[in-house]
PDB file of C-alpha atoms in Angstrom:
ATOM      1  CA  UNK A  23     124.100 121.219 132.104  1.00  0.00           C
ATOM      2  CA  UNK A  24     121.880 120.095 129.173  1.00  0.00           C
ATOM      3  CA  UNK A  25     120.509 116.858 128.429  1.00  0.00           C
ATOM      4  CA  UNK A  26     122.223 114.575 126.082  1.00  0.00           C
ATOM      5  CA  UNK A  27     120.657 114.312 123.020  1.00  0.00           C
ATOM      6  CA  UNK A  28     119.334 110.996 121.768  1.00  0.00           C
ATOM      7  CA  UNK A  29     116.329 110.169 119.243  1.00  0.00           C
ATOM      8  CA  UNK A  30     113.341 109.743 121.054  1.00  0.00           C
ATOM      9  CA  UNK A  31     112.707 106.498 119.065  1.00  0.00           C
ATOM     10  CA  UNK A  32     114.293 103.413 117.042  1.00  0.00           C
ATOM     11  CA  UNK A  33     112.254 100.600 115.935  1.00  0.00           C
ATOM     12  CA  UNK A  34     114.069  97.458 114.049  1.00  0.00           C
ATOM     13  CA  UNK A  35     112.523  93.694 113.146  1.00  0.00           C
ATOM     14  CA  UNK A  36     113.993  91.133 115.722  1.00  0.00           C
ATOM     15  CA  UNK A  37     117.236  89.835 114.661  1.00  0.00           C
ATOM     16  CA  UNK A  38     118.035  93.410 112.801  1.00  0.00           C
ATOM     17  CA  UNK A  39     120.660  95.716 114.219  1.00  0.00           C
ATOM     18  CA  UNK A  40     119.946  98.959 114.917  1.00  0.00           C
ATOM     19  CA  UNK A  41     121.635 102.191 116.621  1.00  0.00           C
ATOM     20  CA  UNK A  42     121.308 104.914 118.934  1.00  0.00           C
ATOM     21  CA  UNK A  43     123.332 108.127 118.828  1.00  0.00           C
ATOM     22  CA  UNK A  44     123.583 110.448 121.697  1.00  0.00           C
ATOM     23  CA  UNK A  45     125.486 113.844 120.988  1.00  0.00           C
ATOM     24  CA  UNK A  46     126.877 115.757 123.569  1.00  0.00           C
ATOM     25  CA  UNK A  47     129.953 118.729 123.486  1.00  0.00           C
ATOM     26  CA  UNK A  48     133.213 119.237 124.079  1.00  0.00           C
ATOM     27  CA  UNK A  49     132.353 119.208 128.198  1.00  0.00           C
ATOM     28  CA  UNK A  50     131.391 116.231 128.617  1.00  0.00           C
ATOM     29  CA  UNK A  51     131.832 113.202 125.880  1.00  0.00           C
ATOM     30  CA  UNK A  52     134.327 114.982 124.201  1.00  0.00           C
ATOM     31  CA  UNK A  53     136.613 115.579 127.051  1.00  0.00           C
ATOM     32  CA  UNK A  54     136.100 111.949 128.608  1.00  0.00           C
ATOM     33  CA  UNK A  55     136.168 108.623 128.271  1.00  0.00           C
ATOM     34  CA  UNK A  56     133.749 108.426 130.406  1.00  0.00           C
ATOM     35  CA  UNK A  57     130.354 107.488 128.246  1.00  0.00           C
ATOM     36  CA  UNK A  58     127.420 104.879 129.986  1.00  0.00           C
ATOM     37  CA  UNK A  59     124.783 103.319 128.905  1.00  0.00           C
ATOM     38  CA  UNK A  60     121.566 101.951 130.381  1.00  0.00           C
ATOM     39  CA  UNK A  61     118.694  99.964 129.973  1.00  0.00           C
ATOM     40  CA  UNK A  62     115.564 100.471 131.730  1.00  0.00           C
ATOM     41  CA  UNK A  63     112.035  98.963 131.368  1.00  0.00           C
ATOM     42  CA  UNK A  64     108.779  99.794 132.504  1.00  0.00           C
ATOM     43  CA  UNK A  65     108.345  99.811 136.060  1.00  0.00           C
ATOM     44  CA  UNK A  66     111.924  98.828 136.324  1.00  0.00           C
ATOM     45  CA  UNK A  67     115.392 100.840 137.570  1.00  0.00           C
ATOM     46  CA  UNK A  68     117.788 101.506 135.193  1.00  0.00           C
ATOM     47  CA  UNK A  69     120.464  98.775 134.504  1.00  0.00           C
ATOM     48  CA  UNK A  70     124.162  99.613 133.179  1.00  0.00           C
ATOM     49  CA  UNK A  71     124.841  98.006 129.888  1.00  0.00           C
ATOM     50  CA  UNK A  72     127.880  99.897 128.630  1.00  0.00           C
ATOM     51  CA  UNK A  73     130.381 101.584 130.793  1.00  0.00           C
ATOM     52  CA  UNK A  74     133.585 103.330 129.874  1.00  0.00           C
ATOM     53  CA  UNK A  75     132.390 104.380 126.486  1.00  0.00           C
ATOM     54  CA  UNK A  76     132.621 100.311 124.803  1.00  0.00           C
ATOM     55  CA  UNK A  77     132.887  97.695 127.685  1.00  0.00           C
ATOM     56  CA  UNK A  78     130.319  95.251 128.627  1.00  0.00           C
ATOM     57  CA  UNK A  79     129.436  94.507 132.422  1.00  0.00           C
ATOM     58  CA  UNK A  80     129.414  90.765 133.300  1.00  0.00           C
ATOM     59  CA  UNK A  81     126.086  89.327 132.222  1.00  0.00           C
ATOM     60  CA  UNK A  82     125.528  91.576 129.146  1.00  0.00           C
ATOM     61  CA  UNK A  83     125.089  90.041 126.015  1.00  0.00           C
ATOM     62  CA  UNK A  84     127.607  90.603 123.356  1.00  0.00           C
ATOM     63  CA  UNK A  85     124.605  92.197 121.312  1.00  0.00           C
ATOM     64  CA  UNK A  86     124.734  95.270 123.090  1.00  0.00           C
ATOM     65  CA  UNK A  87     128.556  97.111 121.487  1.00  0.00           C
ATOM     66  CA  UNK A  88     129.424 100.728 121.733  1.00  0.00           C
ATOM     67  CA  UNK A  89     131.490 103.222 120.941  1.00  0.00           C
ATOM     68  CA  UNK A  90     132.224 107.190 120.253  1.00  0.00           C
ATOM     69  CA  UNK A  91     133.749 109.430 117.905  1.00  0.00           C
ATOM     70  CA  UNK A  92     134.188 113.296 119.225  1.00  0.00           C
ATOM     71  CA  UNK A  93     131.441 114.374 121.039  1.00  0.00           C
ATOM     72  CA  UNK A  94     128.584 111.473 119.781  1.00  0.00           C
ATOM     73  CA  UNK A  95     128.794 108.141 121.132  1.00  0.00           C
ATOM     74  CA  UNK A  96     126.563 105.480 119.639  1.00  0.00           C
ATOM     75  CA  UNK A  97     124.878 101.841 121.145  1.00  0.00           C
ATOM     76  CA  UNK A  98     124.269  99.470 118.167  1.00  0.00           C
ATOM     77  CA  UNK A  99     122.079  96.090 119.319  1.00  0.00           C
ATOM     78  CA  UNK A 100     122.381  93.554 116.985  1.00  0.00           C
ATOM     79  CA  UNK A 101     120.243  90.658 116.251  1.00  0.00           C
ATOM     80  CA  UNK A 102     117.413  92.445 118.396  1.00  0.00           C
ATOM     81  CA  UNK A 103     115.478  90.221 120.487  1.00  0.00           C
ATOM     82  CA  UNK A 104     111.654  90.744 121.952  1.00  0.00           C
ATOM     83  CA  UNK A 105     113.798  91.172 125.543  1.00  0.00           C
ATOM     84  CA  UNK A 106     115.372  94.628 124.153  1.00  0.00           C
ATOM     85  CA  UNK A 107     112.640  96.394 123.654  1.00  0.00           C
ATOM     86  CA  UNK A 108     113.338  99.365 126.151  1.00  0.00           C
ATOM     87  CA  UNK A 109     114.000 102.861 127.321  1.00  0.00           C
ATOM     88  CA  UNK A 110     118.064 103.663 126.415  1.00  0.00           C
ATOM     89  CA  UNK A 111     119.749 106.407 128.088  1.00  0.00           C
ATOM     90  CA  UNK A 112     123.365 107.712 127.792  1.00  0.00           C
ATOM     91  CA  UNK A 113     125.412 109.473 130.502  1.00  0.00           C
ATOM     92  CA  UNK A 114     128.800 111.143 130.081  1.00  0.00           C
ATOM     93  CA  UNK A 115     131.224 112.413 132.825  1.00  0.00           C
ATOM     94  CA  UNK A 116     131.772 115.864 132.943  1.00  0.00           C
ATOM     95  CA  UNK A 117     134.002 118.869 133.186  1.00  0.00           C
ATOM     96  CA  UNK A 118     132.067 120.030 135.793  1.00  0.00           C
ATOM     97  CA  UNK A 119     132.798 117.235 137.770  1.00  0.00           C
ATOM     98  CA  UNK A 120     128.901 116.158 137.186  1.00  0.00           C
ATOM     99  CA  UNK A 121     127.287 113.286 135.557  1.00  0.00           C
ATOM    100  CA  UNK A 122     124.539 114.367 132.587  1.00  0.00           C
ATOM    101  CA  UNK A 123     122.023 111.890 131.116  1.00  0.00           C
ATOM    102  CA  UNK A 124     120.952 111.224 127.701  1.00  0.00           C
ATOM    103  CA  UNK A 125     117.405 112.390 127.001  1.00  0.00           C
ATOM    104  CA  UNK A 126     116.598 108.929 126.530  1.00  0.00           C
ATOM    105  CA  UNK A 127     115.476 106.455 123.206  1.00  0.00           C
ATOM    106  CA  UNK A 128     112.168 104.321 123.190  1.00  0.00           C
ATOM    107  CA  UNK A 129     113.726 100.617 120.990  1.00  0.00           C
ATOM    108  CA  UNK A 130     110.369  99.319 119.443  1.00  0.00           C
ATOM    109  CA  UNK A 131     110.594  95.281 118.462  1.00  0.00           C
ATOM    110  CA  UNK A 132     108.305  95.072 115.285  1.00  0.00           C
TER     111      UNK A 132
ATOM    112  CA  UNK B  14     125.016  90.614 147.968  1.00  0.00           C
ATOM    113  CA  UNK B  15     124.725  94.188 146.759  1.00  0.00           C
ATOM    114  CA  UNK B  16     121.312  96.035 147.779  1.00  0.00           C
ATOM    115  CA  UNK B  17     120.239  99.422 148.183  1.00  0.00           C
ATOM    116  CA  UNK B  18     116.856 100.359 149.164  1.00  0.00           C
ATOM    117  CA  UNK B  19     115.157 103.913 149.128  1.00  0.00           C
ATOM    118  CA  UNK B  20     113.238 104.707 151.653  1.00  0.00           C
ATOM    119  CA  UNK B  21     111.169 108.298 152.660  1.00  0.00           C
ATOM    120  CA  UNK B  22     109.112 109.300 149.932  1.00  0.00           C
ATOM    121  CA  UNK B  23     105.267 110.471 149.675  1.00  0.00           C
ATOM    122  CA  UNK B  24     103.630 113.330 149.271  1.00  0.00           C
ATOM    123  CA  UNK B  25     104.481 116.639 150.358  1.00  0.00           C
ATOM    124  CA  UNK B  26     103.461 120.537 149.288  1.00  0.00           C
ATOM    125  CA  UNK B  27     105.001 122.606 148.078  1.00  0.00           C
ATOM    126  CA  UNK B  28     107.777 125.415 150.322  1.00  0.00           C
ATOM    127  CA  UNK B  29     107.613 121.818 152.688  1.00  0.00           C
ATOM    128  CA  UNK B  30     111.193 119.015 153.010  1.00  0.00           C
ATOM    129  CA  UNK B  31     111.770 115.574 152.699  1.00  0.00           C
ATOM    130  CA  UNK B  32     114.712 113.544 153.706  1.00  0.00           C
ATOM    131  CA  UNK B  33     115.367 110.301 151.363  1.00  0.00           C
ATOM    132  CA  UNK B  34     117.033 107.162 153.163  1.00  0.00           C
ATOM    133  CA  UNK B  35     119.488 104.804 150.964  1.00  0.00           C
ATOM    134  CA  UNK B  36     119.885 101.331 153.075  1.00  0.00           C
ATOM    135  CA  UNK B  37     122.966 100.071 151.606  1.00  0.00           C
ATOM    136  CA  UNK B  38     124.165  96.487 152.114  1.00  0.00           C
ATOM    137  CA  UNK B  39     127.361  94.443 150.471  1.00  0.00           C
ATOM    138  CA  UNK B  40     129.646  97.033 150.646  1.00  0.00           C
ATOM    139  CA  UNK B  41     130.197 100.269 152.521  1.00  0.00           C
ATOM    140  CA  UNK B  42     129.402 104.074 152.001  1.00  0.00           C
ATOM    141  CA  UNK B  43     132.219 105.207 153.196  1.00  0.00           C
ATOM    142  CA  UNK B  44     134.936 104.182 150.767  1.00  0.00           C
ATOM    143  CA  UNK B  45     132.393 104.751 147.760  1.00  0.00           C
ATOM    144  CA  UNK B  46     130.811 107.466 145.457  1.00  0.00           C
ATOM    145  CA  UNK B  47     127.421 107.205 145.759  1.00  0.00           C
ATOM    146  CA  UNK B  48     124.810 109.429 143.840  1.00  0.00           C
ATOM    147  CA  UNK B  49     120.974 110.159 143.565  1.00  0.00           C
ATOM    148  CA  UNK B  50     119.384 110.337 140.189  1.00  0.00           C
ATOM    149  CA  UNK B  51     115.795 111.187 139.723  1.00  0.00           C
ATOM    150  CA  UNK B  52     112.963 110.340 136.842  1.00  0.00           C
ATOM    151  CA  UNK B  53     109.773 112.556 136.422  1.00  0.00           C
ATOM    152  CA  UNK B  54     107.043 110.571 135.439  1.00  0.00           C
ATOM    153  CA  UNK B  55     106.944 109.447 131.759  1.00  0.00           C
ATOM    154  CA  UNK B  56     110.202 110.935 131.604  1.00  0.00           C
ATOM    155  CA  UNK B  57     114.015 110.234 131.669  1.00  0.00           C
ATOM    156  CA  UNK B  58     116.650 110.072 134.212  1.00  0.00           C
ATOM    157  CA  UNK B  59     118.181 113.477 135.439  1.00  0.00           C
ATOM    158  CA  UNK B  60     121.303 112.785 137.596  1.00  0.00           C
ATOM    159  CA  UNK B  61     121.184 115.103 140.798  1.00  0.00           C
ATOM    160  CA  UNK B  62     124.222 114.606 143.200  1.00  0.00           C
ATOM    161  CA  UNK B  63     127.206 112.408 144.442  1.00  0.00           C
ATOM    162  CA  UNK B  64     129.392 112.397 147.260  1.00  0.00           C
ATOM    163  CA  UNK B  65     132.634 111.104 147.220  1.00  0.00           C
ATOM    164  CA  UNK B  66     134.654 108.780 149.524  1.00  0.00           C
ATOM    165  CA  UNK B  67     136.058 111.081 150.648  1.00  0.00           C
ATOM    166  CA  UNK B  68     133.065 113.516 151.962  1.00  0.00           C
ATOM    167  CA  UNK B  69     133.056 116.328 148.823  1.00  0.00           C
ATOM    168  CA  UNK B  70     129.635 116.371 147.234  1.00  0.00           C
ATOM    169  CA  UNK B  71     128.742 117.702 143.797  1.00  0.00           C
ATOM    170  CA  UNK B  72     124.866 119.204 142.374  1.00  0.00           C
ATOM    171  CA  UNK B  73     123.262 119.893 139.403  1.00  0.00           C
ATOM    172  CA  UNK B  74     122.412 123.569 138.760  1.00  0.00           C
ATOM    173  CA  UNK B  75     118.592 122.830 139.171  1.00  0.00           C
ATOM    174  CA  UNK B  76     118.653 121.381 142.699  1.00  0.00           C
ATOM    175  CA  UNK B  77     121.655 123.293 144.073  1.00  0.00           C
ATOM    176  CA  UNK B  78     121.403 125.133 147.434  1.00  0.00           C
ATOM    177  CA  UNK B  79     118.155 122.960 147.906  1.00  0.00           C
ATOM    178  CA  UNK B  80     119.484 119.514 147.987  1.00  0.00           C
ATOM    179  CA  UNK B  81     122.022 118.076 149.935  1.00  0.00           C
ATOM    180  CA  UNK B  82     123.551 114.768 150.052  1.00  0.00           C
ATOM    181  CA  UNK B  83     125.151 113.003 153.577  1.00  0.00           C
ATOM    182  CA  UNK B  84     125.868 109.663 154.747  1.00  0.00           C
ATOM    183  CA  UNK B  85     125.860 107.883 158.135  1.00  0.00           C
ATOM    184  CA  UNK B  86     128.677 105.388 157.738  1.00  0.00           C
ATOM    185  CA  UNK B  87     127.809 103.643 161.032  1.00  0.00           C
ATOM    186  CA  UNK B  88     124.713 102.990 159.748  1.00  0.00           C
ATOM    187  CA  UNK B  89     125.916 102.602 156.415  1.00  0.00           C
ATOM    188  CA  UNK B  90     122.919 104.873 154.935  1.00  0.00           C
ATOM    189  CA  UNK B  91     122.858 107.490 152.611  1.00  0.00           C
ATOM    190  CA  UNK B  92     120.409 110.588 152.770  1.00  0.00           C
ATOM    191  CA  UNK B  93     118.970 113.049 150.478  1.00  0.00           C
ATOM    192  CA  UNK B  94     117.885 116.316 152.260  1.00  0.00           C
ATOM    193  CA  UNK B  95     115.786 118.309 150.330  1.00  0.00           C
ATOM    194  CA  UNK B  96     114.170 121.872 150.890  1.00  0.00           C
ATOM    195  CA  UNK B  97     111.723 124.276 149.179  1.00  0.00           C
ATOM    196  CA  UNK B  98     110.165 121.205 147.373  1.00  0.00           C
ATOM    197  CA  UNK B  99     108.684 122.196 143.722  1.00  0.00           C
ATOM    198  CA  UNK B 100     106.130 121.007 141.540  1.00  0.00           C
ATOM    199  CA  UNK B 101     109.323 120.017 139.309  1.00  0.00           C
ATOM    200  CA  UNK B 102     110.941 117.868 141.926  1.00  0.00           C
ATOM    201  CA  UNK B 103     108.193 114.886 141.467  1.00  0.00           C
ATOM    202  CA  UNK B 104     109.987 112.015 140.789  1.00  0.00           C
ATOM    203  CA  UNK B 105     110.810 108.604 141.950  1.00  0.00           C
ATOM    204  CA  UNK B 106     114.420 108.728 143.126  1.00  0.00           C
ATOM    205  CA  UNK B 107     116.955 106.599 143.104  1.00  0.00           C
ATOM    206  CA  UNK B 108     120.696 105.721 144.884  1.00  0.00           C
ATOM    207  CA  UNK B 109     123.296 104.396 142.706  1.00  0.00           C
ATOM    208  CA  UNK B 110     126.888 103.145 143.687  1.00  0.00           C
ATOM    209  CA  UNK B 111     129.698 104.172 141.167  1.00  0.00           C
ATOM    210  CA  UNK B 112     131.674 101.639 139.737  1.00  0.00           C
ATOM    211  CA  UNK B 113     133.796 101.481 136.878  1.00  0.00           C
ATOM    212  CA  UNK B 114     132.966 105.108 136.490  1.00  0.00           C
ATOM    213  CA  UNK B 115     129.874 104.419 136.212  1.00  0.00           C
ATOM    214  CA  UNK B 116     126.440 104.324 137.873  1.00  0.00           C
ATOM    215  CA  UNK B 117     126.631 100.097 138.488  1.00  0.00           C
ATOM    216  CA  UNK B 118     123.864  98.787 141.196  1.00  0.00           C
ATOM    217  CA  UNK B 119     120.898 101.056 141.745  1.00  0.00           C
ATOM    218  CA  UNK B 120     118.156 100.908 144.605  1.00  0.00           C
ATOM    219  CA  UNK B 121     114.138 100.410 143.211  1.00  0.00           C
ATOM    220  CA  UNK B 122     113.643 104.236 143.935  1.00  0.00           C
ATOM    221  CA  UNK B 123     111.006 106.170 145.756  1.00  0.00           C
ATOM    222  CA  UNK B 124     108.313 108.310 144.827  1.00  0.00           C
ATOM    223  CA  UNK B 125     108.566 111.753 145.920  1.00  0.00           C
ATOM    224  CA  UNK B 126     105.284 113.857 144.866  1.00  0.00           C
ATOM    225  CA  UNK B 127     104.649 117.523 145.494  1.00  0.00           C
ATOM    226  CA  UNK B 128     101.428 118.723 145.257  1.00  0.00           C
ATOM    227  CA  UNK B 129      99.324 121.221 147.384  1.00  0.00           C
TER     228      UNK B 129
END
């Protein structure tokens, strides 16, 4: 099963919005509604952000929205703050009754 | 109060085993898929294993027949076994309970480094 693919970088100004694709196939965020998203920073475990392709965990600020279209699914942060600057990973579900990660996006706040 | 905490990491060499310990408190093991996930250093998360409430366990390609995931629900732990440790299996590792389909409370990890 092969990594997710994400960019390895976004950078945005704080308060800009910005967004992170991660493109998969038809075996895993195509067949499910199943996409997750996670924050992690230095030093840190990974936190869930997104789960079930668009819906926030308690806690989460409204900032963080998703969604997906085929087999890409996307996280948009808006009004970036100094706080979200942060490793971002996707995971999908799949057919194989696995889970598969995203390869993971470095957010730069300028 | 949900917690997990890894336990059994270090250093080992290479052809050598480890067993990784998951001390889970706030809920229990038994009634919940629980999975490992592992992060190279510098590097991003690679999901390894879960096994279900129900006792059936799923691997990724690159650690099957190597790894193998078990739980003692008296003790309410979960374990990683692992064999013929690599080079490529350096990584901290973590346990994760699933919720919402998801991976939703995490432990802090432990190192696992292989190196003759």
């Amino acid at each position: 099963q092969s990594a997710l693919t994400q960019p390895a970088s976004v950078s945005g100004s704080p308060g800009q919005s910005i967004t992170i694709s991660c493109t998969g196939t038809n075996t895993d965020i195509g067949a499910f509604h199943l996409v997750s998203w996670f924050q992690q920073h230095p030093g840190t475990a990974p936190k869930i952000i997104i789960f079930e392709v668009s819906n926030r965990p308690s806690g989460v600020p409204s900032r963080f929205s998703a969604s997906k279209s085929g087999t890409t699914a996307s996280l948009t942060i808006s009004g970036l703050q100094a706080e979200d600057e942060a490793n971002y990973f996707c995971s999908s579900y799949t057919l194989s009754r696995t889970h598969v990660f995203g390869s993971g996006t470095m957010v730069t706040v300028l | 109060e949900v917690q997990l905490v890894e336990s059994g990491g270090g250093s080992a060499q290479p052809g050598g085993s480890l067993r990784l310990s998951c001390a889970v408190s706030g809920f229990n093991v038994s009634n919940t898929y629980m999975h490992w996930v592992r992060q190279p250093p510098g590097k991003g998360l690679e999901w390894v294993s879960v096994l279900s409430s129900g006792g059936a366990t799923e691997y990724a390609d690159s650690v099957k027949g190597r790894f193998t995931t078990s739980r003692d629900n008296s003790k309410n732990m979960l374990y990683l076994r692992i064999n013929g440790l690599r080079g490529e299996d350096t990584a901290v590792y973590y346990c994760a309970r699933e919720w919402r389909n998801s991976l939703g409370d995490w432990g802090r990890g432990t190192m696992v480094t292989v190196s003759s």
